[in-house]
Coordinates of C-alpha atoms (C1' of nucleotides) in Angstrom, one line a residue:
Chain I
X1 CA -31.2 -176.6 13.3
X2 CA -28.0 -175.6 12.1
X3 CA -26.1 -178.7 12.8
X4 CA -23.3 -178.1 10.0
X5 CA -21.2 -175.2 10.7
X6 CA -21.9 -172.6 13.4
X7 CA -22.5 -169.5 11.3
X8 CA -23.9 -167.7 13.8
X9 CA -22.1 -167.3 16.8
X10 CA -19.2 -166.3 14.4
X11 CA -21.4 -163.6 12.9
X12 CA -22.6 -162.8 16.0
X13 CA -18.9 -162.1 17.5
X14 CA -18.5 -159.7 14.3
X15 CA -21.8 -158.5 14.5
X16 CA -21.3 -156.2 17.6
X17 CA -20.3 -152.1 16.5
X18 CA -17.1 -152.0 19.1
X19 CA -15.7 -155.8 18.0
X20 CA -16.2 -155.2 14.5
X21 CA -14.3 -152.1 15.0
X22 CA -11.6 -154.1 16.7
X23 CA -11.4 -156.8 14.1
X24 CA -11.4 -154.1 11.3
X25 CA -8.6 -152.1 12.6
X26 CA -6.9 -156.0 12.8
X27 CA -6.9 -156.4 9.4
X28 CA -3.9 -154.7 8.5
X29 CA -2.0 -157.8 9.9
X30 CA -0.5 -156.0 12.7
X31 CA -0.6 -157.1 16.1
X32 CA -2.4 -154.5 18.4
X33 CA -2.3 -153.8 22.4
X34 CA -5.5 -153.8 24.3
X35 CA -5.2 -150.2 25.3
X36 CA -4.9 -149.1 21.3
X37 CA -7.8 -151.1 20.6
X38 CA -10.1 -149.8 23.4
X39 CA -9.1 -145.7 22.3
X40 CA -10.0 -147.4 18.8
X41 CA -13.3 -148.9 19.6
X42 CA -14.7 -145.7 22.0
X43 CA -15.3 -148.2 24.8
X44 CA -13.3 -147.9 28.6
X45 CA -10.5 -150.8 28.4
X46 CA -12.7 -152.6 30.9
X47 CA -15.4 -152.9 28.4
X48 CA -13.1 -153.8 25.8
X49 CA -11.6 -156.2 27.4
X50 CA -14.6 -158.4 27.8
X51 CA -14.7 -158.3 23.8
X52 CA -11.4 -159.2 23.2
X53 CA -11.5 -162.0 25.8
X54 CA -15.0 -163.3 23.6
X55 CA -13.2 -163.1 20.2
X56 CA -10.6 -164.6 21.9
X57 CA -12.7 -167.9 23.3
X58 CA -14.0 -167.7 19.7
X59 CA -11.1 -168.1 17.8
X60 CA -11.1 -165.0 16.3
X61 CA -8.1 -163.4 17.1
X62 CA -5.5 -165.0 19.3
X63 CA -3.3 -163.0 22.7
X64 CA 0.8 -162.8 22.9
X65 CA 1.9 -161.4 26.5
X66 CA 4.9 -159.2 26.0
X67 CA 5.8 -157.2 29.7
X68 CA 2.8 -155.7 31.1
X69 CA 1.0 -155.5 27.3
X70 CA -0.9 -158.2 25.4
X71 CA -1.0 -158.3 21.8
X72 CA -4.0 -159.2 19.8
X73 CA -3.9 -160.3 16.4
X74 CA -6.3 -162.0 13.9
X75 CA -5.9 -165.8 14.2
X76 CA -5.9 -166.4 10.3
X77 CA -5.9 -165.2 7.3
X78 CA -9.6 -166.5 6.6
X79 CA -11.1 -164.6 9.4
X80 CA -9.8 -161.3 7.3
X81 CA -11.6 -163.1 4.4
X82 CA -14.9 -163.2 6.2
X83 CA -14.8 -159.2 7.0
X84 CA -14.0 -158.7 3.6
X85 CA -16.6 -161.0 2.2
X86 CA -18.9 -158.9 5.0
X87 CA -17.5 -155.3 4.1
X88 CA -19.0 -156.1 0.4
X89 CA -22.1 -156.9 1.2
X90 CA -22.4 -154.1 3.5
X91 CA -24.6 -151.1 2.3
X92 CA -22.5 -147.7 2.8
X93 CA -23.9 -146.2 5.4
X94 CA -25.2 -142.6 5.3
X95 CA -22.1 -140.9 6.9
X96 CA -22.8 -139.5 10.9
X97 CA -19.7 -137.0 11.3
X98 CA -17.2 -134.9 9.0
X99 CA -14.6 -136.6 11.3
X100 CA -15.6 -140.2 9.9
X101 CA -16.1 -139.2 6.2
X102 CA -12.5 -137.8 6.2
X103 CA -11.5 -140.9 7.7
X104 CA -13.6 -143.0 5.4
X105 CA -12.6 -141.1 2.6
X106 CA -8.6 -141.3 3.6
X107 CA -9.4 -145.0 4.1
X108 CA -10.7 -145.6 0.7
X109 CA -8.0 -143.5 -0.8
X110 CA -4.9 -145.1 0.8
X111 CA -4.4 -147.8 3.3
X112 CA -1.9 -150.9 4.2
X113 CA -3.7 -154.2 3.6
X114 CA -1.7 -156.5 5.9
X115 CA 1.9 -155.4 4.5
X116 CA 1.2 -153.8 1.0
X117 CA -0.6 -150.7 -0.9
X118 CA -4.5 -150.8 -0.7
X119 CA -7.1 -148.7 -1.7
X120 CA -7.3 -146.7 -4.4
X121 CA -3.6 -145.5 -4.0
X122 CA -2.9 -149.4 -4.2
X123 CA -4.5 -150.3 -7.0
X124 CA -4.0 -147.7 -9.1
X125 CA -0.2 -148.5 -8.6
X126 CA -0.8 -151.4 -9.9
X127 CA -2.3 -150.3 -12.9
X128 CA 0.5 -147.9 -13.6
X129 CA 2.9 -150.9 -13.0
X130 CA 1.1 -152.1 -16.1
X131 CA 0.7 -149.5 -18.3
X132 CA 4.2 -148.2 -17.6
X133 CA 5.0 -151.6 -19.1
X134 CA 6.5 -152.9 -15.6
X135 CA 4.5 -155.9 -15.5
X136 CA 2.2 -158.0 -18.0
X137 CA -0.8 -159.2 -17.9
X138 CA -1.6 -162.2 -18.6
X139 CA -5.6 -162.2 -18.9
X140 CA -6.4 -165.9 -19.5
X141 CA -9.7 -167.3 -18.4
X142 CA -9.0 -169.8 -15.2
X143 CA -12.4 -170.9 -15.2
X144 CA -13.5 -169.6 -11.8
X145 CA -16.5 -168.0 -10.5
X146 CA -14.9 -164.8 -9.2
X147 CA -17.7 -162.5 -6.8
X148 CA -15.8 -159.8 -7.4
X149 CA -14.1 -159.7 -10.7
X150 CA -17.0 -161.7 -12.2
X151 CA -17.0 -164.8 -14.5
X152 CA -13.7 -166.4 -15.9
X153 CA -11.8 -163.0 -14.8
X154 CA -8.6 -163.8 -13.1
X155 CA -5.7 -162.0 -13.9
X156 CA -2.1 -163.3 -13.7
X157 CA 0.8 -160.5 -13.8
X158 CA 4.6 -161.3 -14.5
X159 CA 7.8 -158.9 -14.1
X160 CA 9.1 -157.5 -17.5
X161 CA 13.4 -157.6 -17.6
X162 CA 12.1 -153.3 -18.0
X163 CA 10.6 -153.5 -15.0
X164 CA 13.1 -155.7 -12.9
X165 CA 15.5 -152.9 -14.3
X166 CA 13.5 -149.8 -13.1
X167 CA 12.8 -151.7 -9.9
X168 CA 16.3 -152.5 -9.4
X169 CA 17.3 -149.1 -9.5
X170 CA 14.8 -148.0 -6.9
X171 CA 16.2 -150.7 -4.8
X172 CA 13.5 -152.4 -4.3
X173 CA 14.4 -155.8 -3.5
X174 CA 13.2 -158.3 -6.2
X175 CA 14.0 -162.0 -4.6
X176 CA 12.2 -163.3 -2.2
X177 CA 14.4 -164.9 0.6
X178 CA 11.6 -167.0 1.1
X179 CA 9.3 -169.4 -0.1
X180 CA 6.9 -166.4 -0.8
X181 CA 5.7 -165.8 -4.7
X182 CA 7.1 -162.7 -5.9
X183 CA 3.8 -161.6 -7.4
X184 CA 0.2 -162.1 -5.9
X185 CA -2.7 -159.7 -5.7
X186 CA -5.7 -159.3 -3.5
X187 CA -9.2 -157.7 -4.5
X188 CA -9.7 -154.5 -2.9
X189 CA -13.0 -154.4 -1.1
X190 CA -13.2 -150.8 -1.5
X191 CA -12.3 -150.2 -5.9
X192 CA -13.4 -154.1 -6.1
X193 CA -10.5 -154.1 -8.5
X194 CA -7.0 -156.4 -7.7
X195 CA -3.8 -154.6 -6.2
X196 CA -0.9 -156.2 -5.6
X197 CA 0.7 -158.0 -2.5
X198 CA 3.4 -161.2 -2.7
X199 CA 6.4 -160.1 -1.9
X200 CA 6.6 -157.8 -4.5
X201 CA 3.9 -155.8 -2.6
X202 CA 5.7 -156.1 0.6
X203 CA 8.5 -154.5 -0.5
X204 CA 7.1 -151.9 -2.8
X205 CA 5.2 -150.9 0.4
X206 CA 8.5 -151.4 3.0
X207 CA 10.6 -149.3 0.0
X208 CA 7.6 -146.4 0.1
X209 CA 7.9 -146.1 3.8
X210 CA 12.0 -146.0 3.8
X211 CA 12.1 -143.1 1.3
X212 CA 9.3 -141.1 2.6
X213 CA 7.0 -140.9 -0.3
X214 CA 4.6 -142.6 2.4
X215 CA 4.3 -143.0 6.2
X216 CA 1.5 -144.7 8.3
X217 CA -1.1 -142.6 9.6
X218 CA -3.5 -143.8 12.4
X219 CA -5.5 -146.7 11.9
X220 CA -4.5 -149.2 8.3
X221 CA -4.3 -145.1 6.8
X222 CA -1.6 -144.7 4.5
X223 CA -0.4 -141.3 3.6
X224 CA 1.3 -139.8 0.5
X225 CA 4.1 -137.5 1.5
X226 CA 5.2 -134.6 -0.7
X227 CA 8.0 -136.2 -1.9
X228 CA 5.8 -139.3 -3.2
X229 CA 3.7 -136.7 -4.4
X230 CA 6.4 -136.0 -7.1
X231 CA 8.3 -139.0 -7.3
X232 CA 5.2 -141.7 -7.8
X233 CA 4.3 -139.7 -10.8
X234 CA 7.9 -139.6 -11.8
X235 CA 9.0 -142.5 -11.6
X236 CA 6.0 -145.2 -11.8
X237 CA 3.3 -143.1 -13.9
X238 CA 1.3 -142.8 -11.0
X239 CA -1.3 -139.6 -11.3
X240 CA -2.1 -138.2 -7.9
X241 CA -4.5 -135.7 -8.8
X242 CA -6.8 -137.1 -7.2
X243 CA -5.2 -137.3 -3.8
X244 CA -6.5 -134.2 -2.3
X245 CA -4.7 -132.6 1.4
Chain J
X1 CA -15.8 -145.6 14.8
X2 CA -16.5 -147.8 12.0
X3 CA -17.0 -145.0 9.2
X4 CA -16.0 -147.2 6.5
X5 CA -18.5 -150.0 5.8
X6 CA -21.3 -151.0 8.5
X7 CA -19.8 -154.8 9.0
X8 CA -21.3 -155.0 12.0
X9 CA -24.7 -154.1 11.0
X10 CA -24.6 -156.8 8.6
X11 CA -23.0 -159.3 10.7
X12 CA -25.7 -159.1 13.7
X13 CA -28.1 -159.7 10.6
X14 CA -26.7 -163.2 10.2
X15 CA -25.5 -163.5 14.4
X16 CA -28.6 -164.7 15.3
X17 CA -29.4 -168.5 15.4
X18 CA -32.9 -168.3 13.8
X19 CA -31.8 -165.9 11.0
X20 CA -28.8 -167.8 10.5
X21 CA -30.5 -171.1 9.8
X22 CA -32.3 -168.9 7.3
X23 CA -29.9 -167.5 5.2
X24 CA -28.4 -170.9 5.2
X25 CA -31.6 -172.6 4.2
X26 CA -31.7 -170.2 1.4
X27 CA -28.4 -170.5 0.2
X28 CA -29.7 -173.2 -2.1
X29 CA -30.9 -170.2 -4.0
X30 CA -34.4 -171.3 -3.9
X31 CA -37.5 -168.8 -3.1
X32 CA -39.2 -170.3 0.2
X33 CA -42.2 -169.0 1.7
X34 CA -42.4 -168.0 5.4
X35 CA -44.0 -170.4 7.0
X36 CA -41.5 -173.1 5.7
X37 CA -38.8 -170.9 6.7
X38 CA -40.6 -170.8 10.1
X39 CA -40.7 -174.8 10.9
X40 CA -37.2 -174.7 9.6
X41 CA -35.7 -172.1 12.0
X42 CA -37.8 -174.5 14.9
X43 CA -39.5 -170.8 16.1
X44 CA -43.2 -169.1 15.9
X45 CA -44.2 -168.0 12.8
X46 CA -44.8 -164.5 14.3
X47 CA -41.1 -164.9 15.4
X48 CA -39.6 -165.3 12.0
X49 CA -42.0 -162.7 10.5
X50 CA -39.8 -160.2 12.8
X51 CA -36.7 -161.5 11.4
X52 CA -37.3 -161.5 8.0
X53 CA -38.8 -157.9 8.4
X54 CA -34.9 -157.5 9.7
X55 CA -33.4 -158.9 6.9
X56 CA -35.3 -157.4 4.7
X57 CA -34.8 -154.0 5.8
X58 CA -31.1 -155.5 6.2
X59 CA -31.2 -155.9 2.3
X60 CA -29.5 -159.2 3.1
X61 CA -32.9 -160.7 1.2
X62 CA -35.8 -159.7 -1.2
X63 CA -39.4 -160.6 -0.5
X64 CA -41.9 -161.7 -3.7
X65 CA -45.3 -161.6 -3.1
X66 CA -47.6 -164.5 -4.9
X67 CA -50.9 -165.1 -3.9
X68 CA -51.7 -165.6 -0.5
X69 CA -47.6 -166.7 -0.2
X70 CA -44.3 -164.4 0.7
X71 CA -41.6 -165.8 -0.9
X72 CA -37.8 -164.9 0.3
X73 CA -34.5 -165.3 -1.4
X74 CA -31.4 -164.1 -0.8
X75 CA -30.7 -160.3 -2.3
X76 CA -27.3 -161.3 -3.9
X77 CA -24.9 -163.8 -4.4
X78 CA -22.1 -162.2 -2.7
X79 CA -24.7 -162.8 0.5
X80 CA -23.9 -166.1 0.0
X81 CA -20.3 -165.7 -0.4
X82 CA -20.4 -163.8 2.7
X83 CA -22.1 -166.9 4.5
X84 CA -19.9 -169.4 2.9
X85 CA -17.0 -167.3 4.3
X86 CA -18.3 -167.0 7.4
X87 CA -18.7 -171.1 7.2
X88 CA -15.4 -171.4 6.6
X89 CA -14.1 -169.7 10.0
X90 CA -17.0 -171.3 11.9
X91 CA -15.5 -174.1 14.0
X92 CA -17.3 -177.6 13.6
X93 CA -19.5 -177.5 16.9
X94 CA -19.8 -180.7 18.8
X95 CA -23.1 -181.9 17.7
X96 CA -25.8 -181.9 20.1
X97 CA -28.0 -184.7 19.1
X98 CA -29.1 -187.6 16.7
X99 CA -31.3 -186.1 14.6
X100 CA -28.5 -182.7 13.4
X101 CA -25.6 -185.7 13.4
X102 CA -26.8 -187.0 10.5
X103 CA -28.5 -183.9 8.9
X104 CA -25.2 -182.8 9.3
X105 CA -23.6 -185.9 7.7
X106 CA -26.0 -185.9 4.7
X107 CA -25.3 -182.1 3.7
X108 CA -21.7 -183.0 4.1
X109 CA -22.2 -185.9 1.8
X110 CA -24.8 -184.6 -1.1
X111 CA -26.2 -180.8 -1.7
X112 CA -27.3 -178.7 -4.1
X113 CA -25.2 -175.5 -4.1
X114 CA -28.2 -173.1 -6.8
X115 CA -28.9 -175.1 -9.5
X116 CA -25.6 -177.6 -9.5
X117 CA -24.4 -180.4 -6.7
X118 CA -22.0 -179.6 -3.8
X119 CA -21.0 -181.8 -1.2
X120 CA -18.6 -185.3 -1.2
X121 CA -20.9 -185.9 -4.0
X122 CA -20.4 -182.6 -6.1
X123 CA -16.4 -182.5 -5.6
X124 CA -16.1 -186.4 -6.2
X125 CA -18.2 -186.2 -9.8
X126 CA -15.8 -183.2 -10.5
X127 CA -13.8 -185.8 -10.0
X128 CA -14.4 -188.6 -11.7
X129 CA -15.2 -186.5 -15.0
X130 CA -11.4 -185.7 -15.1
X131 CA -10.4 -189.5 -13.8
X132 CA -12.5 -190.3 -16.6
X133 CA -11.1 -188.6 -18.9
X134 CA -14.5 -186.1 -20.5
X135 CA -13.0 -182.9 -19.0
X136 CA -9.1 -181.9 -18.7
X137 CA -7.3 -179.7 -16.2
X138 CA -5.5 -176.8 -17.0
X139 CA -3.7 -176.3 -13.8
X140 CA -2.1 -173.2 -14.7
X141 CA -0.6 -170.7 -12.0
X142 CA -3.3 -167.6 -12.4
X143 CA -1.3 -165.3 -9.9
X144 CA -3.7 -165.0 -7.1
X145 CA -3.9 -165.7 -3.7
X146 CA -7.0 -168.3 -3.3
X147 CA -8.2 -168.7 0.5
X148 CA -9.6 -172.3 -0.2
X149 CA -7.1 -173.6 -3.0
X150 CA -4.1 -172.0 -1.5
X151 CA -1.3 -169.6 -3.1
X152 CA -2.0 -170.0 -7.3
X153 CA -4.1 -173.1 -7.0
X154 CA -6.4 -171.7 -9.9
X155 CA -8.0 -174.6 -12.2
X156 CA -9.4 -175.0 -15.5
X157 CA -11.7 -177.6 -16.5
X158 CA -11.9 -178.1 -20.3
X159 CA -14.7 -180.9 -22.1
X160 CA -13.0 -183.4 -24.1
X161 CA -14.5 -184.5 -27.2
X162 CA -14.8 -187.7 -25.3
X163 CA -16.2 -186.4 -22.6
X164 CA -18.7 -184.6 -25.3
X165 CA -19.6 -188.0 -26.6
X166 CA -20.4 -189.1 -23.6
X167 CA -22.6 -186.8 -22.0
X168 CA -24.6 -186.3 -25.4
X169 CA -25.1 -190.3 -24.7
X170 CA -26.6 -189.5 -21.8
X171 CA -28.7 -186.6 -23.2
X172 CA -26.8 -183.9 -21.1
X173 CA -27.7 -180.7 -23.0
X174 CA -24.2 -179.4 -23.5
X175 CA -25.1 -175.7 -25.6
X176 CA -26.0 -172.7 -23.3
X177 CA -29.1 -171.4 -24.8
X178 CA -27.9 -168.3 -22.7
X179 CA -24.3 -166.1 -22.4
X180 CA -23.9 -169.0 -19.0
X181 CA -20.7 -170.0 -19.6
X182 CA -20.7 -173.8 -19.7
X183 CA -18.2 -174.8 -17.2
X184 CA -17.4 -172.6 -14.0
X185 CA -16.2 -174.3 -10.5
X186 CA -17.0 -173.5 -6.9
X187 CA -15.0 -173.8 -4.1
X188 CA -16.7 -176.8 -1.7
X189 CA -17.4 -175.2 1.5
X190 CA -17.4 -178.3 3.3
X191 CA -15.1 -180.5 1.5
X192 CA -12.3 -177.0 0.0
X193 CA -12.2 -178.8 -3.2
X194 CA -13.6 -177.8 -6.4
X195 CA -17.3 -178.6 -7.5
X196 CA -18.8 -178.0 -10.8
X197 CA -21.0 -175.0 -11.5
X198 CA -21.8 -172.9 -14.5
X199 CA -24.1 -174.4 -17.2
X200 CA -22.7 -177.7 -17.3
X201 CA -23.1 -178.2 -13.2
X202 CA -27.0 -177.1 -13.6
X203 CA -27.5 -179.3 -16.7
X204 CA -26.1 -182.5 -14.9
X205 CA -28.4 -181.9 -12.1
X206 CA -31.1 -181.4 -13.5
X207 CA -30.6 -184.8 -15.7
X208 CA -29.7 -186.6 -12.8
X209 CA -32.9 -185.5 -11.0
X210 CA -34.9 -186.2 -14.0
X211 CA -33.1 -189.7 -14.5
X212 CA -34.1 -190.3 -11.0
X213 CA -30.6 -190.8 -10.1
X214 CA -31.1 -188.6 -6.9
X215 CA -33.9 -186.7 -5.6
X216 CA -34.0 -183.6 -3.5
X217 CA -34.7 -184.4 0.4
X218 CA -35.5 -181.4 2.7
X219 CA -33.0 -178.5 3.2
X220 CA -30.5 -178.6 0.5
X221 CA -29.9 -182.1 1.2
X222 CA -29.8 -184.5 -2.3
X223 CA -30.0 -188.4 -1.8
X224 CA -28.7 -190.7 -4.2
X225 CA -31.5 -193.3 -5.1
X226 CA -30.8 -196.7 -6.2
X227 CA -30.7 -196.5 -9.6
X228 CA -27.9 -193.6 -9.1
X229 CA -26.1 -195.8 -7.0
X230 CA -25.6 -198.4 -10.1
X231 CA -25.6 -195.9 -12.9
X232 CA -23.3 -193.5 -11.2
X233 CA -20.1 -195.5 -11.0
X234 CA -21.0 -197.4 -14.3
X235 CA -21.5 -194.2 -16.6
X236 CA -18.9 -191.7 -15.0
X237 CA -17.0 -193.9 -12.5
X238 CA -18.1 -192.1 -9.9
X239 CA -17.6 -194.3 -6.1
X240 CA -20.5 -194.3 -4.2
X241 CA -19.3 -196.5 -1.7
X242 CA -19.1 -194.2 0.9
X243 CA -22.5 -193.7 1.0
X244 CA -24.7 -195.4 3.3
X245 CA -27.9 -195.4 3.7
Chain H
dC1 C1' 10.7 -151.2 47.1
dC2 C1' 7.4 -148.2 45.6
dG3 C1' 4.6 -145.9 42.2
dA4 C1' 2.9 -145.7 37.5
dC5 C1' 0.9 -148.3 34.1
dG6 C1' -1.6 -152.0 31.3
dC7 C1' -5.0 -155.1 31.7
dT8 C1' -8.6 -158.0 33.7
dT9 C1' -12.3 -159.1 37.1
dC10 C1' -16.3 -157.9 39.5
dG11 C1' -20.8 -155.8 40.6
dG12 C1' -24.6 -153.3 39.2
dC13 C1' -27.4 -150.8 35.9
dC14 C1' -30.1 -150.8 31.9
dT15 C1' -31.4 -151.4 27.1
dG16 C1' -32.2 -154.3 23.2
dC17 C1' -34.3 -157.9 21.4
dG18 C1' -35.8 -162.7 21.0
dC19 C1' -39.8 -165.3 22.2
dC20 C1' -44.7 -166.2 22.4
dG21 C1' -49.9 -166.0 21.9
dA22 C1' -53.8 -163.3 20.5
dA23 C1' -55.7 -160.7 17.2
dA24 C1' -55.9 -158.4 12.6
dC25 C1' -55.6 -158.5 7.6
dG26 C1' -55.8 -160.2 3.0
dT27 C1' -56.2 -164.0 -0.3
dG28 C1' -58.2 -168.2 -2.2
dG29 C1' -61.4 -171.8 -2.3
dT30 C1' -66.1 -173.4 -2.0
Chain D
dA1 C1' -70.8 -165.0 1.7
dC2 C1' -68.1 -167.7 4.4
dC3 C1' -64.3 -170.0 6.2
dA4 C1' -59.5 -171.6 6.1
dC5 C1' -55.1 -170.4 5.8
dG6 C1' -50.6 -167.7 5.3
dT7 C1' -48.7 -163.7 7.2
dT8 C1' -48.0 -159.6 9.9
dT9 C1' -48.8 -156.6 14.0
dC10 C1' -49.1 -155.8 18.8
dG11 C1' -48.4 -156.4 23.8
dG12 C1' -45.9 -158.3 27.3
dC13 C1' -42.4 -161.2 29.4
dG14 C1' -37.7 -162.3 30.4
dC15 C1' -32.9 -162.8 29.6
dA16 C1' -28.5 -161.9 27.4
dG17 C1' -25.2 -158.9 27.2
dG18 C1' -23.2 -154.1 26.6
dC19 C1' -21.6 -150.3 29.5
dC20 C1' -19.2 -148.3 33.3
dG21 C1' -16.3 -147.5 37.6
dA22 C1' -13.8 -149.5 41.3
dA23 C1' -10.8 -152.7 42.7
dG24 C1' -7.2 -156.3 42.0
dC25 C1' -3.0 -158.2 39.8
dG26 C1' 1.2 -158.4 37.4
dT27 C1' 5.2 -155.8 35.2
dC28 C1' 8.4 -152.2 34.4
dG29 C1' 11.1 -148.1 35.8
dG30 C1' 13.4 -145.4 39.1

DNA sequence: CCGACGCTTCGGCCTGCGCCGAAACGTGGT
DNA sequence: ACCACGTTTCGGCGCAGGCCGAAGCGTCGG
C-alpha cells in the first residue's frame, strides 16, 4: 500500500504532543536552541533530543552548530504549510489550564508569523490599511479553489501614493532591497482571514518593534505596548478595544 | 504545551500506515465501505474497524450506514488539503517492490482528484485546452504567496467561444445546473501544475468515462482505453505518448 | 587548565497501541 | 426460519517508542 508519497511517517513525526509542540513554536521562522525547545516541549533535553534528532533524519527541520548550541529550524517553508493545513483541520480542544487559555487566547490575539503581524492583531491591521485608504484592493476572481477564503476569492492589495506618504513618514521602509514583492499576504489559520507579509509585512513588523508599540513575548506571542496602544489607533485606524491586559 | 490547536492529535490520526492508506484511498471523495477499505489497507477487517472507530471519533471522516454496508468518506475537504499538504513534504520513498512501482507510476500518470482528473493526464488536458486554443489564461499577479505556484503565480482560465464550439461538439454540458462555478483549478499534487476542477473538470470526466475514453481502475487510478488513446490527441490535442501500457 | 554549560548517547522502565482470531450482532436473501 | 455476510467487540500478544537519569563529549569563560 501506499506506494506514492509517504504520508504517514511525515504525519506520524508531527503526530507526537512534544514534536508538534516543537515544530509549532518553529513556525515563527526563527531558528531555536535545543535547550529552548526542551523548556518549550515539557520534556528533559535528553528526551528532546531524541525528537529533534527524528525530525531531523526526517527532513523536518534541519541543525546549524554555533559554539556549544545547535540551532534548529524548519527545513522549508512547505513543512509550515502542512501544520497550517493540520492546525485547520484540528478541532479546538476543550481548554486543560487557565495558563494555556491565556496563552491560547494571547496567541490568537497577537503573534509573529515568520517575520510579520499575525493573528487577529495582524489581520485587522490589515484591514485598517484598507479602510484608512492605505492600500486597495483589488478583488478580482483568479479562478482558484481557495480552502480557506473559498471559491474564486483571492485578493490582490496595492500601495496608494496616500499610503506610501503616511508610511514614509513613519519611516517605514517602502523598497525592497531585494528581489522580495513589496506586498504578499498569508491566511491566518486562527481569523481564516489574509494579513499581510512581503516585505511590506517585514517591515511594518521590524518598525513596530523599533518604536515600542510592540515587543516579543515568549513563544511566536506578540505584545501591544502602551504606546502602540495609542499610536496604532492614531495613526493607522487600528481599534484595540479588544486587546484586553 | 500545545494550548492552541491539537495538531498533534490530528496528525497521529493520519501517522499510521493503515490509516494513512485510508484517508488517501478516500481522497477520491468517494464513500467506500469497510471491508474494501480493509483489503486496501492489506490488514484484518477487525483491525481497520479499530481505526476507523479512531478517525471517526477523530472527526477526520463521517460514517453512513446503508443496509448491511458502512460507508466512510472523508469529514471535509480541508482533510484533504491537509493530506495533500502533508504529500507535498513527504519525501518520494524508494519503492519497495513491483507491484507499488507501478501503482505508483499509474497514479502519477492518470487519477481522479473528486469528480474531475489529476495526474500527468489532468495537468496535460489543462494543457492542451489552452495549446488549443478553447480556454485562455489570465495570468494576472493576484498578490499571494502560492506554496505550489510560487510567489503571484495565480491563474485564470477563461472558455473561448471556440473552445465553447468545441466542447458542445463533443456534447460536454457546459451550463451549471447548480451555483458550481464552471471552471476552478487544483494545484497537482504530484505533478505542482494546475489541473482542472470546478464544473467543467467534473463534466469532462464524466464524458470521457461515458465515451469510454478512460475507465476507472482500482484506487483512484484512471486508464486511458484505446479509443481515448486516438480520440484524445485528435479532438483536444492532447499527447498520449507517454503512456504505456 | 579547569569547571560550567549545552547537548547527545545509553540503559532501563513502562505504557500505548497495532495486530490477529474468535465470537457476537444485525441485515438481507432465500 | 435459516444461513451468509458485513461489521464490530473482546481478549491477548508483542513491539515500538516515549520517558527519565546518568554519563560522555565538546565548547566557552575565567
Amino acid at each position: 500500500m501506499q506506494g506514492d508519497v509517504d504520508v504517514a511517517t511525515v504525519a506520524a513525526l508531527m503526530g507526537e504532543p512534544a514534536r508538534a509542540t516543537v515544530l509549532l513554536a518553529l513556525t515563527s521562522g526563527r531558528a531555536m536552541a535545543a535547550t529552548t525547545l526542551a523548556t518549550e516541549a515539557g520534556v528533559a533535553p535528553s528526551t528532546l533530543s531524541g525528537h529533534l534528532g527524528r525530525l531531523v533524519d526526517g527532513g523536518l527541520i534541519t541543525v546549524e552548530t554555533s559554539g556549544r548550541h545547535r540551532y534548529y529550524r524548519l527545513a522549508s517553508p512547505e513543512i509550515a504549510e502542512a501544520l497550517e493545513a493540520l492546525a485547520r483541520v484540528a478541532p479546538t480542544r476543550p481548554v486543560r489550564s487557565l495558563r494555556q487559555a491565556t496563552h491560547a487566547e494571547a496567541i490568537r490575539r497577537a503573534r509573529s508569523c515568520y517575520d510579520h503581524l499575525a493573528g487577529r492583531l495582524g489581520v485587522e491591521l490589515c484591514d485598517a490599511l484598507v479602510s484608512g485608504g492605505l492600500l486597495q484592493v483589488d478583488g478580482s476572481d483568479n479562478g482558484r479553489d481557495d480552502p480557506v477564503l473559498g471559491a474564486g476569492r483571492a485578493k490582490r492589495f496595492v500601495l496608494t501614493s496616500s499610503g506610501r506618504e503616511t508610511l514614509t513618514r513613519l519611516d517605514v521602509p517602502l523598497d525592497p532591497p531585494t528581489r522580495r514583492p513589496l506586498i504578499r499576504y498569508c491566511v491566518d489559520w486562527s481569523e481564516q482571514r489574509p494579513h499581510l507579509s512581503g516585505w511590506l509585512g517585514a517591515a511594518l513588523l521590524a518598525r513596530f518593534l523599533d518604536l515600542g508599540w510592540v515587543s516579543r513575548a515568549e513563544r511566536r506571542v506578540v505584545r501591544v505596548n502602551p504606546a502602540g496602544r495609542s499610536a496604532l489607533p492614531d495613526q493607522l485606524g487600528v481599534d484595540l478595544g479588544w486587546l484586553p491586559d
